[in-house]
Amino acid sequence: MNEFFEPSAEDYEDHPGLYTSRMHQDGNDVQPSFEDESIAYDTASTPPYLHTPYFPHRTMPPPPRQLSDPLPAHGTNFGSRTSYYASSEPLPELHGSMREHFSKDNGYHDDRKNRGHEECQQRLDRLRRQVGQYRVGKKEAEEIAEAKISENESLRLRLFHSLKEAKKYDEAEKLYHVTATGRDPTKSNDTAMLDLDQSFAAMLVEQRKFQEAEPISRAVWENRKQFPGPPSEIFKESHRQLCSILCAVGKHRDAETMHRDTYQRDPMDAWALENGDEVCQRREEQGEIKRAKEMQDEVWEKRVRLNGPRDGCTIRSGLRLVGLLEKLVKTIEDQGSTEAERRLNLSHKHTFKCEIEMILREIWDTRPQSEPSTDILNAGHKFGLVLLSQNKFPDAEAVFIPVWEGKKRQLGDRDISTMSTGSQLGKALIWQRKRETYLRAVNILQSVWPVWQTVMNGYDDALSSGEDLAHAYHSLEDWPNAERIYTWILRHKAHKPCTTREIDDIRWELGQTLYNQGVAKYHETEGVLGDLYPQWNASSPNSNRTLQCGQMLAQLISTQNGRSSDALKFARDAFNGRGALAQRGVPYLESGHLYGSLLLKVENFAEAERILESAWESQAEGTEEQKMRLKCGHLYGQALAKRHKYPDARRILDAVSAGQGAILPTGVTEIAKTRQLLEDVDRLEKKEKRGKRNSTSHRRRGFKIFVTN
C-alpha cells in the first residue's frame, strides 16, 4: 500500500464530499475547510473521491502497519482501517522532539518527521470535525424541512380562519379539504387539525348545514375525549358545539344524554352545573316542562349552596326556573274539565306563583349594595311585575324605580329593556289613583312613549305605553293631550290587525275625552259615540258602558234645537237601565238628574216629579253619591214648585240646603242657588196665597152685591 490514508467504502458512501483534496503548485495538498467551502447535501453535486497520496516535502512516510501487526496500546480504528497516527505512542521512527537550532545565518530549522506527524494529526482532527458538522447539518436540514411543513400548515390555518371571518365559505371549504387531504396520517389527532375540524364544523353551522357538520363535530369530540387531564376550555367548546348541532337536527334526547352524563360526574363544579342547566333546556324543548322544572330546581339549589345567591350563574339559573314556573301556570289555566280538577289546578297555580315570588324576592333582596348586574335588574323587573299583578302598586313602584335607574345607567335610555321597565313603573304610579302619582307617571311616560314609536317591532309596546299616558292625562283632566294620544292610537290600530273590541275601546275613550271638552267638541263627540251606541245597545243594552254612552248622547243632543225628543229617548233608556240594576249609586243618580232636567225643560212636570222623587229617596253612602243626591233634590224641589206644591218644595229644599252646608264648603254656588230657589218658592207661595185671598174677596163682594140687588 502506497497511500497514507484511505477511507473505507462505507465512509465514502456516507460522506463522499469529505475526502476530496486539491494540489498546490508546489505539490502540497491543500485541504478545504467548512470556512472555505460549504459542503452541499446533494450527492449529485458532490465531486467524486480523488485519491491523492500525501507526500510532505516529497519525503516518503514510513510504511504503514499491517493488519497482522499488533495494535498500539491506545490505538483507535477509523473506518475499517487502523489509524497509524491516532496512537498516543507513535513509532520510534516518528519519535523526536521539535529540535530548533540556529545556523550561522540564524535561520530557523525544524524536524521534518515530527512536522509531518503533526500535520497528519491536524488533518485527521479536521476531518473528524467536518464529519460531526455534516451530521449536525443534516439533522438541522431535516428540522428545517419539518418546520417549513409546519409553517405551511400554520399559514393555511390562518388563511382558513380569515376566509371564514370574511364569509367566503366556498374558498374556505376548498382550503380545508386541501389541508385535510395533505395531512400526515400519523398526526390525525393533532391539536391544530382538531381545531381546524371544529372550526370547519362551526362554519357549516353558520351556513345551517347541520347534517354535514354533525359527523365532523362528533369525530372531534370523540378524539378530544381521549385526552388525559381535566376538561379544558377547547374540550368544553367541542362538547357545546356537538350538543347544539344535535339539537339543530332534532336529536334533543341525544344532547340531553350528553349533558346529563357530564352533570352526573364528579366533581360538582361550574362545568357540571352548566350541563345541568342544559339538561333542563333540552327537556323544555321536548315539552317536558314538569321534568325540566324539577331539574332546574335542583340545579338552582346547588348553585345557591356552592356559589351563593349573588353569583351571576345562580341568578340566571333562578330566572330560568321562574320562566318554567310561569309556563306551568299558563298550562294549568288551560286544564281542568270538572270542578274538582279546577280547584286542584287553582291550588297548584297559587303554589307556583308563590314559588316565583319567593325566588325573585331572594334574588332582589340579596343584591349587592354596589351597581347591580343586568341579571339582577331583570330579576327585579320580574319581581315588580309579580307585585303589580297582586295590586301592590306602592311596593311595585319601590322595586321598579331602582331597576329603571340602573338600566338607564347600564343600557341607556333607548334600550328596549329600559323602556319596558319605565312603562311598568308608569303603570304602577297610575293605578295608585292619586294626583301626584299621575303627574309622576306623565313625566316618565312622556320620555318613554316617543322612543317606543321609533323602535322596530315596538308597535305593541308603543300602543300600551300610549294608552297609559293618555289615561294619566285623562285622570288629570288634560283633555287636549289625552285627545291627541287617543287619536294617534286609533289611527294606528285602524291599519293593524286588531279586534273590533280593541278599536271600540279606544273610540270610547276618545269619545269621553271629546265630551269632557264641552260644547265646542259636541259635534265630534256625537260622530264617535253615535256609531258605538247602536251596536252596544243591541248586544248589551244594560251594560254600564252602553248606558253611559246613551246618557252622554242625551246630554249633547239636548243642546241642539229641535232634538228634544231624541235626547229624552236616550235619557229615558239610560235611567230605566240604571234603575234595573241591583247596585245603583252615582250613575243612577246622574241619569235621574239628567232625565229630570230634560223633562223640566219640556215642561213635563209630573214625570219630572216622579223621576226626581225616585232619585231623592235613594240611599246615598259616599260623599260623591250624597252630592249627586242633593243635586237631584234641588231639581225635585223645583219640580214641586212648578206644580205649586210649595210646602213640599220648601221641605225638600230646606233638607237640600242643610245637606249642602254639611258637605260642601262655604261659598259654593250650589248652596247659593238652593237658597235663591227657596226664596223664589216663598215668594211664589205668598203670591199664590195673596191671589187666593183676592179671589175670595172678590167672590164675597160680588155675592153681597148680588144679594142686595
XYZ file of C-alpha atoms in Angstrom:
709
model
C 0.000 0.000 0.000
C 1.355 3.342 -1.018
C -1.423 5.584 0.310
C -1.044 7.305 3.584
C -4.812 7.251 4.480
C -7.569 5.551 2.576
C -11.184 5.791 3.745
C -13.296 2.752 3.528
C -16.093 2.300 1.036
C -18.573 2.677 3.865
C -17.120 6.034 4.856
C -17.104 7.177 1.279
C -20.767 6.347 0.793
C -21.731 8.152 3.986
C -19.590 11.258 3.409
C -18.464 11.487 -0.227
C -17.674 15.178 -0.091
C -15.193 14.981 2.779
C -12.449 13.001 1.056
C -11.501 15.312 -1.797
C -8.386 17.485 -1.889
C -6.640 19.996 -4.045
C -2.937 20.105 -5.058
C -0.899 23.236 -4.569
C 1.502 24.306 -7.323
C 4.395 23.066 -5.229
C 2.797 19.624 -4.934
C 1.457 20.045 -1.443
C -2.078 19.144 -0.546
C -4.445 21.996 0.338
C -7.346 20.554 2.330
C -10.584 22.568 2.217
C -12.415 23.568 5.392
C -16.002 24.478 6.256
C -14.899 28.093 6.442
C -13.641 27.985 2.829
C -16.187 25.716 1.189
C -19.712 24.783 2.147
C -20.494 21.133 1.772
C -23.604 20.569 -0.322
C -26.016 17.924 0.822
C -26.965 16.917 -2.629
C -24.798 13.904 -3.526
C -25.232 14.553 -7.219
C -23.367 17.843 -6.920
C -20.514 16.379 -4.819
C -17.332 15.697 -6.830
C -16.097 12.093 -6.805
C -13.399 10.963 -4.451
C -9.939 11.515 -5.846
C -7.139 9.511 -4.292
C -4.207 11.768 -3.695
C -1.235 10.369 -1.749
C 0.265 12.578 0.824
C 3.917 13.467 0.439
C 5.002 16.167 2.832
C 8.053 17.874 1.332
C 8.361 14.920 -1.037
C 9.568 12.572 1.679
C 8.040 9.176 1.957
C 6.320 8.296 5.178
C 7.245 5.157 6.979
C 5.444 2.012 5.891
C 2.035 1.612 7.458
C 1.366 -1.127 9.874
C -0.040 -4.355 8.575
C -3.243 -5.842 9.799
C -1.321 -8.682 11.328
C 0.823 -6.335 13.399
C -0.209 -5.826 16.983
C -2.118 -2.599 17.702
C -0.605 0.044 19.917
C -1.832 0.226 23.445
C -4.032 3.223 22.730
C -4.749 2.783 19.032
C -8.147 3.632 17.528
C -9.948 2.470 14.443
C -11.195 4.828 11.803
C -13.484 3.147 9.360
C -12.242 -0.373 8.592
C -8.585 0.609 8.895
C -6.353 1.201 11.866
C -5.179 4.795 12.120
C -1.442 4.790 12.206
C -1.229 8.216 13.736
C -4.003 8.005 16.270
C -1.872 6.298 18.923
C -0.571 8.286 21.808
C 2.631 6.200 21.386
C 3.907 6.797 17.825
C 6.529 4.519 16.282
C 10.117 5.020 17.164
C 10.988 6.321 13.710
C 8.474 9.128 14.275
C 9.817 9.908 17.747
C 11.772 13.011 18.370
C 11.106 16.421 19.714
C 10.925 19.527 17.683
C 14.557 20.499 17.529
C 15.275 24.082 16.863
C 18.786 25.479 16.391
C 20.297 28.497 14.838
C 22.571 28.282 11.903
C 25.240 30.683 11.192
C 22.801 32.972 9.499
C 20.375 32.491 12.423
C 17.902 30.586 10.145
C 15.051 28.522 11.579
C 15.135 24.733 11.098
C 12.576 22.109 12.223
C 12.392 18.358 12.199
C 10.519 17.291 9.075
C 9.472 13.963 10.542
C 7.741 15.482 13.522
C 6.228 18.222 11.382
C 4.610 15.624 9.125
C 3.148 13.814 12.096
C 1.559 16.963 13.444
C 0.084 17.901 10.083
C -1.459 14.437 9.733
C -2.891 14.742 13.222
C -4.361 18.143 12.363
C -5.839 16.799 9.141
C -7.426 13.908 10.998
C -8.928 16.254 13.581
C -10.212 18.456 10.818
C -11.864 15.524 9.083
C -13.479 14.446 12.314
C -14.853 17.936 12.862
C -16.206 18.016 9.309
C -17.975 14.689 9.793
C -19.568 15.945 13.023
C -20.607 19.197 11.370
C -22.115 17.292 8.466
C -24.147 15.104 10.742
C -25.342 18.133 12.705
C -26.143 19.952 9.450
C -28.151 17.017 8.163
C -30.206 16.964 11.352
C -30.772 20.702 11.118
C -31.870 20.309 7.492
C -34.444 17.749 8.484
C -35.678 20.038 11.263
C -35.873 22.941 8.821
C -37.887 20.843 6.394
C -40.269 19.828 9.139
C -40.512 23.445 10.273
C -41.344 24.529 6.734
C -44.111 21.929 6.539
C -45.445 23.072 9.890
C -45.196 26.692 8.788
C -47.174 25.932 5.634
C -49.911 24.261 7.688
C -49.995 27.216 10.045
C -50.352 29.602 7.116
C -53.188 27.528 5.719
C -54.953 27.540 9.078
C -54.643 31.304 9.401
C -55.877 31.756 5.851
C -58.830 29.460 6.537
C -59.870 31.471 9.580
C -59.518 34.711 7.625
C -61.742 33.403 4.826
C -64.254 32.158 7.360
C -64.446 35.518 9.112
C -64.850 37.206 5.730
C -67.818 34.882 4.978
C -66.007 33.433 1.957
C -67.282 29.980 2.719
C -66.567 28.336 -0.665
C -62.893 29.290 -0.663
C -62.547 28.332 2.994
C -64.101 24.921 2.339
C -61.706 24.240 -0.571
C -58.727 25.187 1.568
C -59.987 22.965 4.373
C -60.217 19.929 2.088
C -56.718 20.608 0.709
C -55.306 20.830 4.210
C -57.206 17.785 5.450
C -56.155 15.684 2.429
C -52.479 16.587 2.763
C -52.214 15.968 6.477
C -49.886 13.343 7.892
C -51.942 10.210 8.759
C -49.855 9.701 11.875
C -50.955 13.148 13.107
C -54.688 12.757 12.665
C -55.219 13.592 16.334
C -53.008 16.660 16.190
C -54.499 19.546 18.199
C -54.177 22.006 15.328
C -56.037 19.674 12.988
C -58.771 19.063 15.551
C -59.117 22.807 15.929
C -59.392 23.082 12.152
C -62.128 20.420 12.040
C -64.015 22.118 14.841
C -63.768 25.486 13.119
C -64.953 23.954 9.849
C -67.942 22.422 11.632
C -68.732 25.849 13.090
C -68.582 27.290 9.571
C -71.078 24.687 8.384
C -73.326 25.609 11.301
C -73.206 29.248 10.210
C -74.455 28.076 6.821
C -77.106 25.948 8.585
C -75.613 22.760 7.148
C -76.198 20.852 10.360
C -76.345 17.405 8.783
C -72.849 17.852 7.314
C -71.472 19.379 10.490
C -72.648 16.591 12.810
C -70.164 13.804 11.834
C -67.219 16.217 11.810
C -68.098 17.647 15.212
C -68.688 14.164 16.630
C -65.280 12.967 15.399
C -63.598 15.939 17.038
C -65.464 15.263 20.270
C -64.512 11.575 20.287
C -60.831 12.452 19.799
C -60.820 15.137 22.452
C -62.351 12.731 24.970
C -59.183 10.647 24.773
C -57.004 13.485 26.056
C -55.989 12.987 29.713
C -56.481 15.505 32.448
C -59.386 17.746 33.463
C -61.592 19.191 30.699
C -60.046 22.199 29.004
C -61.886 25.147 27.507
C -61.468 23.796 23.974
C -62.827 20.465 25.207
C -65.895 22.214 26.644
C -66.394 24.189 23.450
C -66.316 20.992 21.408
C -68.914 19.493 23.747
C -71.150 22.561 23.410
C -70.827 22.561 19.635
C -71.845 18.938 19.214
C -74.815 19.324 21.578
C -76.057 22.408 19.760
C -75.780 20.620 16.408
C -77.703 17.646 17.783
C -80.473 19.997 18.894
C -80.498 21.634 15.472
C -81.050 18.289 13.728
C -83.779 17.330 16.197
C -81.773 14.911 18.344
C -82.691 16.557 21.635
C -82.639 13.283 23.519
C -79.022 12.565 22.472
C -77.988 16.065 23.515
C -79.766 15.628 26.840
C -77.886 12.376 27.428
C -74.522 14.049 26.801
C -75.368 16.882 29.183
C -76.732 14.534 31.842
C -73.631 12.312 31.741
C -71.419 15.333 32.293
C -73.682 16.678 35.054
C -73.655 13.410 36.995
C -69.867 13.111 37.036
C -67.715 14.315 39.904
C -66.776 16.884 40.888
C -69.848 19.135 41.058
C -68.176 22.227 39.619
C -69.185 25.032 37.272
C -68.894 22.782 34.196
C -71.203 20.161 35.704
C -73.753 22.788 36.762
C -73.689 24.324 33.295
C -74.625 20.956 31.841
C -77.358 20.648 34.456
C -78.895 23.869 33.137
C -78.611 22.482 29.610
C -80.458 19.306 30.620
C -83.358 21.498 31.736
C -83.394 23.336 28.415
C -83.358 20.087 26.424
C -86.339 18.816 28.411
C -88.142 22.098 27.888
C -87.538 21.846 24.146
C -89.164 18.414 24.223
C -92.217 19.795 26.025
C -91.401 18.132 29.346
C -91.984 21.248 31.436
C -92.511 19.488 34.759
C -89.333 17.391 34.462
C -87.425 20.472 33.379
C -88.754 22.402 36.380
C -87.721 19.636 38.801
C -84.214 19.517 37.329
C -83.850 23.294 37.283
C -84.935 23.485 40.904
C -82.178 21.008 41.829
C -79.530 22.883 39.855
C -80.557 26.242 41.306
C -80.356 24.967 44.876
C -76.862 23.547 44.221
C -75.743 26.845 42.727
C -77.056 28.755 45.740
C -75.255 26.369 48.072
C -71.940 26.404 46.162
C -71.735 29.941 44.802
C -74.254 31.950 46.791
C -77.376 33.815 45.617
C -75.379 36.762 44.246
C -73.474 34.734 41.652
C -74.391 35.592 38.076
C -74.903 31.959 37.039
C -77.061 31.386 40.106
C -79.249 34.348 39.188
C -79.619 33.184 35.586
C -80.496 29.691 36.801
C -83.137 31.178 39.087
C -84.592 33.226 36.222
C -84.842 30.083 34.082
C -86.673 28.373 36.949
C -89.074 31.324 37.107
C -89.693 31.000 33.375
C -90.565 27.324 33.742
C -92.934 28.093 36.625
C -94.665 30.750 34.520
C -95.167 28.207 31.746
C -96.659 25.760 34.236
C -99.081 28.448 35.425
C -100.240 29.089 31.849
C -100.581 25.350 31.240
C -102.720 24.902 34.339
C -105.062 27.705 33.265
C -105.989 25.696 30.174
C -106.669 22.458 32.058
C -109.495 21.115 34.216
C -112.836 19.860 32.973
C -114.515 19.181 36.331
C -114.963 21.418 39.347
C -112.636 19.260 41.468
C -109.894 19.431 38.841
C -110.275 23.185 38.538
C -109.954 23.615 42.299
C -106.847 21.416 42.343
C -105.320 23.307 39.428
C -106.119 26.584 41.148
C -104.237 25.366 44.218
C -101.224 24.357 42.096
C -101.335 27.682 40.308
C -101.241 29.544 43.592
C -98.310 27.390 44.765
C -96.308 28.096 41.618
C -96.947 31.821 41.916
C -95.718 31.749 45.500
C -92.541 29.963 44.354
C -91.993 32.616 41.681
C -92.344 35.413 44.218
C -90.029 33.651 46.696
C -87.236 33.138 44.136
C -87.416 36.674 42.765
C -87.586 38.199 46.224
C -84.481 36.259 47.313
C -82.541 37.415 44.253
C -83.655 41.017 44.659
C -83.212 41.275 48.425
C -79.682 39.776 48.338
C -78.459 42.120 45.607
C -75.130 43.872 46.315
C -75.067 47.453 47.523
C -72.942 48.457 44.551
C -74.201 48.656 40.995
C -76.338 45.518 40.392
C -75.763 43.392 37.317
C -78.136 43.186 34.378
C -79.369 39.786 35.566
C -80.305 41.224 38.958
C -82.090 44.119 37.255
C -84.041 41.656 35.110
C -84.971 39.715 38.237
C -86.125 42.965 39.831
C -88.257 43.729 36.782
C -89.985 40.358 37.057
C -90.439 40.829 40.794
C -92.112 44.172 40.139
C -94.496 42.535 37.681
C -95.465 39.979 40.316
C -96.238 42.754 42.798
C -98.156 44.635 40.116
C -100.314 41.579 39.422
C -101.102 41.403 43.146
C -102.285 45.053 43.107
C -99.397 46.010 45.412
C -98.778 49.190 43.474
C -96.615 51.104 46.019
C -94.396 48.027 46.518
C -94.086 47.580 42.753
C -93.126 51.244 42.433
C -90.399 50.801 45.066
C -88.893 47.952 43.016
C -89.298 49.480 39.554
C -87.581 52.786 40.407
C -84.055 51.362 41.148
C -84.418 48.873 38.302
C -85.261 51.659 35.856
C -82.441 53.898 37.077
C -79.927 51.029 36.910
C -80.927 50.081 33.384
C -80.646 53.676 32.231
C -77.062 53.801 33.523
C -76.017 50.429 32.137
C -78.077 50.045 28.967
C -79.113 53.583 28.067
C -82.450 55.370 27.828
C -83.339 53.923 24.422
C -82.790 50.274 25.275
C -85.942 48.167 24.982
C -85.473 46.671 28.432
C -85.085 50.139 29.949
C -88.227 51.446 28.263
C -90.203 48.362 29.290
C -89.343 48.949 32.950
C -90.227 52.631 32.589
C -93.618 51.706 31.137
C -94.361 49.347 34.023
C -93.287 51.998 36.527
C -95.729 54.429 34.932
C -98.479 51.827 35.199
C -97.748 51.258 38.903
C -97.995 55.014 39.501
C -101.245 55.409 37.531
C -103.037 52.640 39.411
C -102.391 54.339 42.733
C -105.007 56.884 41.569
C -103.502 59.973 43.165
C -102.860 63.282 41.530
C -99.173 63.309 42.474
C -98.691 59.787 41.106
C -100.479 60.774 37.890
C -98.072 63.686 37.480
C -95.033 61.432 38.040
C -96.409 58.870 35.606
C -96.807 61.579 32.957
C -93.173 62.695 33.422
C -91.925 59.114 32.963
C -94.192 58.108 30.095
C -93.532 61.333 28.197
C -89.898 60.208 27.841
C -90.727 56.575 27.076
C -93.641 56.772 24.639
C -91.919 58.793 21.839
C -88.962 56.387 21.855
C -91.255 53.362 21.531
C -92.608 54.876 18.309
C -89.125 54.805 16.741
C -88.191 51.262 17.804
C -88.567 48.480 15.277
C -91.089 45.863 16.405
C -92.132 48.196 19.226
C -95.683 48.597 17.928
C -97.463 46.811 20.777
C -95.321 48.487 23.439
C -95.865 51.907 21.884
C -99.632 51.392 21.922
C -99.632 50.121 25.509
C -97.422 52.954 26.737
C -99.533 55.469 24.817
C -102.741 54.192 26.404
C -101.196 54.556 29.876
C -100.068 58.085 29.105
C -103.479 59.038 27.713
C -105.127 57.552 30.802
C -102.886 59.681 33.023
C -103.794 62.808 31.019
C -107.464 61.849 31.263
C -107.217 61.479 35.028
C -105.537 64.883 35.265
C -108.318 66.291 33.046
C -105.761 67.344 30.474
C -108.241 66.723 27.674
C -106.296 68.131 24.673
C -103.242 65.908 25.313
C -105.450 62.912 26.005
C -107.336 63.544 22.746
C -104.052 63.810 20.817
C -102.750 60.461 22.048
C -106.062 58.616 21.682
C -106.336 59.887 18.106
C -102.824 58.592 17.349
C -103.629 55.182 18.859
C -106.904 54.900 16.947
C -105.236 55.819 13.664
C -102.537 53.174 14.074
C -104.880 50.474 15.304
C -107.141 51.016 12.319
C -104.303 49.933 9.998
C -103.209 46.952 12.085
C -104.822 43.565 12.703
C -106.861 44.372 15.810
C -110.154 43.052 17.121
C -113.328 45.142 16.993
C -113.377 45.244 20.782
C -109.914 46.819 20.916
C -110.839 49.532 18.416
C -114.171 50.215 20.145
C -112.381 50.630 23.471
C -110.145 53.353 22.062
C -113.081 55.064 20.339
C -114.954 55.068 23.622
C -112.016 56.687 25.443
C -111.692 59.259 22.668
C -115.444 59.990 22.828
C -115.264 60.637 26.581
C -112.278 62.930 26.091
C -114.134 64.946 23.444
C -117.300 65.078 25.551
C -115.436 66.476 28.547
C -114.101 69.376 26.458
C -117.588 70.874 26.324
C -119.958 72.167 23.695
C -117.160 73.021 21.281
C -116.444 69.293 20.777
C -120.035 68.003 20.884
C -120.270 67.547 17.148
C -117.137 65.364 17.065
C -118.343 63.518 20.148
C -121.643 62.634 18.502
C -119.775 61.301 15.485
C -117.776 58.917 17.674
C -120.437 57.854 20.183
C -123.273 57.785 17.683
C -121.613 54.813 15.934
C -120.951 52.921 19.143
C -124.322 53.203 20.896
C -126.489 51.254 18.378
C -124.050 48.320 18.384
C -123.750 48.178 22.158
C -127.468 48.731 22.779
C -128.278 45.801 20.506
C -125.786 43.413 22.142
C -125.799 44.525 25.806
C -128.380 47.265 26.481
C -127.974 47.294 30.261
C -124.178 47.302 30.377
C -122.585 50.208 32.175
C -120.787 51.403 29.052
C -123.944 51.323 26.921
C -125.969 53.263 29.487
C -123.234 55.843 29.963
C -122.861 56.269 26.214
C -126.610 56.876 25.858
C -126.556 59.321 28.733
C -123.739 61.322 27.106
C -125.573 61.370 23.789
C -128.699 62.660 25.522
C -126.719 65.474 27.092
C -125.037 66.702 23.913
C -128.138 66.319 21.739
C -130.199 68.345 24.222
C -128.128 71.394 23.326
C -129.317 71.225 19.721
C -132.559 72.864 18.687
C -135.385 70.598 17.617
C -133.898 67.381 19.002
C -135.521 67.275 22.420
C -137.388 64.063 21.676
C -134.120 62.254 20.737
C -132.462 63.497 23.890
C -135.405 62.346 26.024
C -135.305 58.884 24.442
C -131.588 58.408 25.217
C -132.041 59.776 28.744
C -135.107 57.592 29.473
C -133.287 54.434 28.306
C -130.302 55.281 30.470
C -132.392 55.955 33.578
C -134.511 52.839 33.180
C -131.404 50.736 32.580
C -129.721 52.137 35.667
C -132.823 51.588 37.733
C -132.930 47.934 36.718
C -129.501 47.308 38.206
C -129.179 45.972 41.717
C -126.431 48.429 42.587
C -127.363 51.964 41.650
C -125.020 54.533 43.135
C -123.776 57.688 41.437
C -124.519 56.597 37.825
C -128.189 56.075 38.658
C -128.425 59.496 40.299
C -126.662 61.126 37.349
C -129.059 59.567 34.865
C -132.031 60.616 37.019
C -130.687 64.145 37.283
C -130.271 64.356 33.500
C -133.634 62.860 32.654
C -135.397 65.050 35.211
C -133.743 68.215 33.916
C -134.821 67.391 30.347
C -138.400 66.781 31.494
C -138.418 70.116 33.264
C -137.115 71.704 30.103
C -140.046 70.374 28.073
C -142.409 71.247 30.987
C -143.371 67.660 31.734
C -143.520 68.469 35.449
C -145.465 65.436 36.580
C -142.979 62.961 35.043
C -140.085 65.042 36.263
C -141.514 64.934 39.798
C -141.804 61.144 39.643
C -138.262 60.600 38.325
C -136.630 63.068 40.708
C -138.554 61.767 43.687
C -137.194 58.292 42.952
C -133.642 59.657 42.823
C -134.091 61.727 46.008
C -135.362 58.829 48.050
C -132.472 56.529 47.133
C -129.888 55.857 49.820
C -126.582 57.695 49.375
C -123.486 56.388 51.128
C -120.359 58.067 49.812
C -119.642 61.745 49.527
C -119.959 61.800 45.748
C -123.224 59.937 45.941
C -124.580 62.386 48.517
C -123.557 65.344 46.364
C -125.419 63.911 43.382
C -128.498 63.163 45.535
C -128.542 66.789 46.684
C -128.465 67.910 43.052
C -131.435 65.694 42.323
C -133.158 67.126 45.413
C -132.629 70.624 44.097
C -134.411 69.719 40.844
C -137.063 67.823 42.765
C -137.891 70.930 44.776
C -138.042 72.899 41.555
C -140.441 70.352 40.024
C -142.676 70.570 43.101
C -142.656 74.335 42.901
C -143.637 74.170 39.254
C -146.620 72.108 40.301
C -147.402 74.666 43.004
C -146.580 72.264 45.794
C -144.795 74.958 47.735
C -144.801 73.424 51.201
C -143.352 70.173 49.846
C -140.881 72.122 47.782
C -139.832 74.153 50.841
C -139.425 70.988 52.887
C -137.207 69.347 50.248
C -135.158 72.453 49.606
C -134.581 73.013 53.335
C -133.199 69.461 53.562
C -131.036 70.068 50.500
C -129.678 73.295 51.934
C -128.837 71.624 55.220
C -127.070 68.774 53.428
C -125.087 71.129 51.259
C -123.975 73.088 54.286
C -122.672 69.909 55.881
C -120.850 68.549 52.833
C -119.902 71.438 50.583
C -117.503 74.202 51.561
C -118.793 77.691 52.214
C -119.333 79.878 49.190
C -120.125 77.131 46.703
C -122.581 78.179 44.007
C -124.882 75.191 44.637
C -125.684 76.493 48.121
C -126.487 79.943 46.771
C -128.748 78.514 44.066
C -130.652 76.440 46.594
C -131.209 79.463 48.826
C -132.320 81.507 45.864
C -134.763 78.770 44.922
C -136.135 78.757 48.478
C -136.688 82.475 48.274
C -138.469 82.029 44.960
C -140.664 79.313 46.438
C -141.564 81.552 49.387
C -142.300 84.403 47.052
C -144.441 82.267 44.773
C -146.242 80.755 47.699
C -147.021 84.192 49.119
C -148.065 85.390 45.714
C -150.308 82.389 45.336
C -151.841 82.927 48.780
C -152.358 86.589 48.058
C -154.014 85.717 44.820
C -156.268 83.257 46.548
C -157.276 85.851 49.142
C -158.009 88.390 46.467
C -160.066 85.882 44.596
C -162.067 85.048 47.740
C -162.603 88.709 48.497
C -163.913 89.385 45.018
C -166.225 86.451 45.213
C -167.681 87.613 48.554
C -168.106 91.192 47.335
C -169.893 90.021 44.287
C -172.208 87.843 46.359
C -173.226 90.779 48.571
C -173.976 92.933 45.571
C -175.983 90.120 44.063
C -177.991 89.666 47.309
C -178.649 93.396 47.623
C -179.918 93.615 44.117
